[in-house]
Amino acid sequence: MTSRRALKAAEAVREVVSMAILSELNDPRIRDVTVTHVEVSADLRHAKVHVSVMGDARRQNLSLRGLQSAAGFLQVKVARRIETRYTPRIQFILDQGVKRSIEVARILHEVLPRPAEESVEEIEDEQPEGGGAEPGADWPAAPPPVAGPPPDPGEPPPRPPS
C-alpha cells in the first residue's frame, strides 16, 4: 500500500509539472500534453509522470523527447515545492489510456445501433399509411385553466354566478 506521504508527494509533483507545462515551458515540441497521473516510489527518489499527448505517434514521441529534455528544469520546480531530503528523479511515460478509450468509443459508435434512429423507424413502421391519427390524440385532455389567484383557505368559496 502506498503511504500517505508518497501520495501527497505524487499530487504535488503532478500539480507542479502540470502548471509548468502549461505556463513555463516554451519548447515548441511540447504541445497538447496532459499529465494524467504520477507515481512516486516509497523512498520518494523516483517519480513516474504519466502524460497523454493528443496527436499521432510522431507528435507523441516529439513531445515526450521535449519533456525528457526539460526534466531537470521540472525537478528544480518540484524541489522548491516539496521539502524532502531527496528530490524525485522525474521520468516521463506516455499514457495510452486516453487514446485507447477514444478508440474504444469510436468502435462502439460504429458497431452499436443508435437508439434514437431505431425508435423513429419503429414508430414509422407501426403507423398506418396516411399518417395515422393526429399526434397526441390518445393523450388525456388537459384540465381547464384556473382563472385568478388560488383561494385563501380562511375565506368561503366563491358563489357561482346566477
XYZ file of C-alpha atoms in Angstrom, residues 1-107:
107
model
C 0.000 0.000 0.000
C 1.230 3.485 -0.821
C 1.927 5.738 2.143
C 0.113 8.992 2.687
C 3.424 10.823 2.318
C 4.051 9.287 -1.122
C 0.513 10.138 -2.232
C 0.929 13.766 -1.148
C 4.286 13.960 -2.923
C 2.758 12.471 -6.082
C -0.031 15.052 -6.028
C 2.476 17.882 -5.518
C 4.617 16.619 -8.412
C 1.528 16.394 -10.628
C 0.485 19.962 -9.808
C 3.960 21.435 -10.317
C 4.628 19.598 -13.574
C 1.156 20.361 -14.969
C 1.424 24.073 -14.231
C 4.974 24.270 -15.582
C 3.947 22.558 -18.832
C 1.056 24.990 -19.238
C 2.785 28.222 -18.367
C 6.567 27.973 -18.129
C 7.878 25.589 -20.785
C 8.475 27.350 -24.088
C 9.649 24.295 -26.019
C 7.685 24.109 -29.311
C 7.839 20.302 -29.159
C 5.701 20.259 -26.024
C 2.108 20.858 -27.120
C -1.238 19.292 -26.240
C 0.249 17.484 -23.229
C -1.837 16.447 -20.228
C -0.429 14.948 -17.035
C -2.756 12.038 -16.275
C -1.193 10.782 -13.042
C 2.073 10.461 -11.127
C 3.572 7.501 -9.286
C 6.201 8.196 -6.623
C 8.387 5.472 -5.129
C 8.143 4.754 -1.405
C 11.523 6.402 -0.729
C 10.482 9.474 -2.795
C 13.565 9.195 -5.018
C 11.765 8.424 -8.284
C 8.628 9.810 -9.895
C 6.949 8.385 -12.983
C 4.905 11.108 -14.645
C 2.295 9.647 -16.995
C 1.367 12.041 -19.792
C -1.172 11.938 -22.587
C -0.361 13.678 -25.869
C -3.045 14.372 -28.447
C -1.880 13.626 -31.965
C -0.232 10.892 -33.975
C 2.718 8.731 -32.864
C 5.262 11.180 -34.306
C 3.736 14.069 -32.350
C 3.669 11.978 -29.163
C 7.329 10.971 -29.453
C 8.357 14.555 -30.180
C 6.518 15.841 -27.097
C 7.953 13.053 -24.949
C 11.510 13.950 -26.011
C 10.811 17.610 -25.231
C 9.558 16.691 -21.769
C 12.580 14.488 -21.103
C 14.900 17.335 -22.036
C 13.018 19.619 -19.607
C 13.115 17.058 -16.768
C 15.944 18.850 -14.938
C 14.090 22.171 -15.004
C 10.955 20.453 -13.725
C 12.894 18.685 -10.952
C 14.101 22.072 -9.694
C 10.475 23.271 -9.640
C 9.438 20.150 -7.721
C 12.337 20.563 -5.249
C 11.124 24.064 -4.390
C 7.595 22.775 -3.772
C 8.203 19.656 -1.693
C 10.645 19.718 1.165
C 12.252 16.291 1.275
C 15.791 15.054 1.649
C 15.840 13.886 -1.974
C 14.155 15.396 -4.988
C 12.365 12.730 -7.020
C 14.048 11.967 -10.335
C 11.359 12.533 -12.953
C 10.715 10.001 -15.691
C 8.041 10.661 -18.319
C 5.885 7.799 -19.572
C 3.413 8.042 -22.437
C -0.064 7.129 -21.185
C -2.057 5.353 -23.879
C -5.205 5.126 -21.739
C -6.891 8.212 -23.191
C -6.065 7.166 -26.741
C -7.401 3.659 -26.097
C -10.635 4.956 -24.589
C -11.226 7.206 -27.605
C -10.590 4.259 -29.923
C -12.988 2.008 -27.968
C -15.672 4.716 -28.061
C -15.216 5.071 -31.830
C -15.540 1.307 -32.363
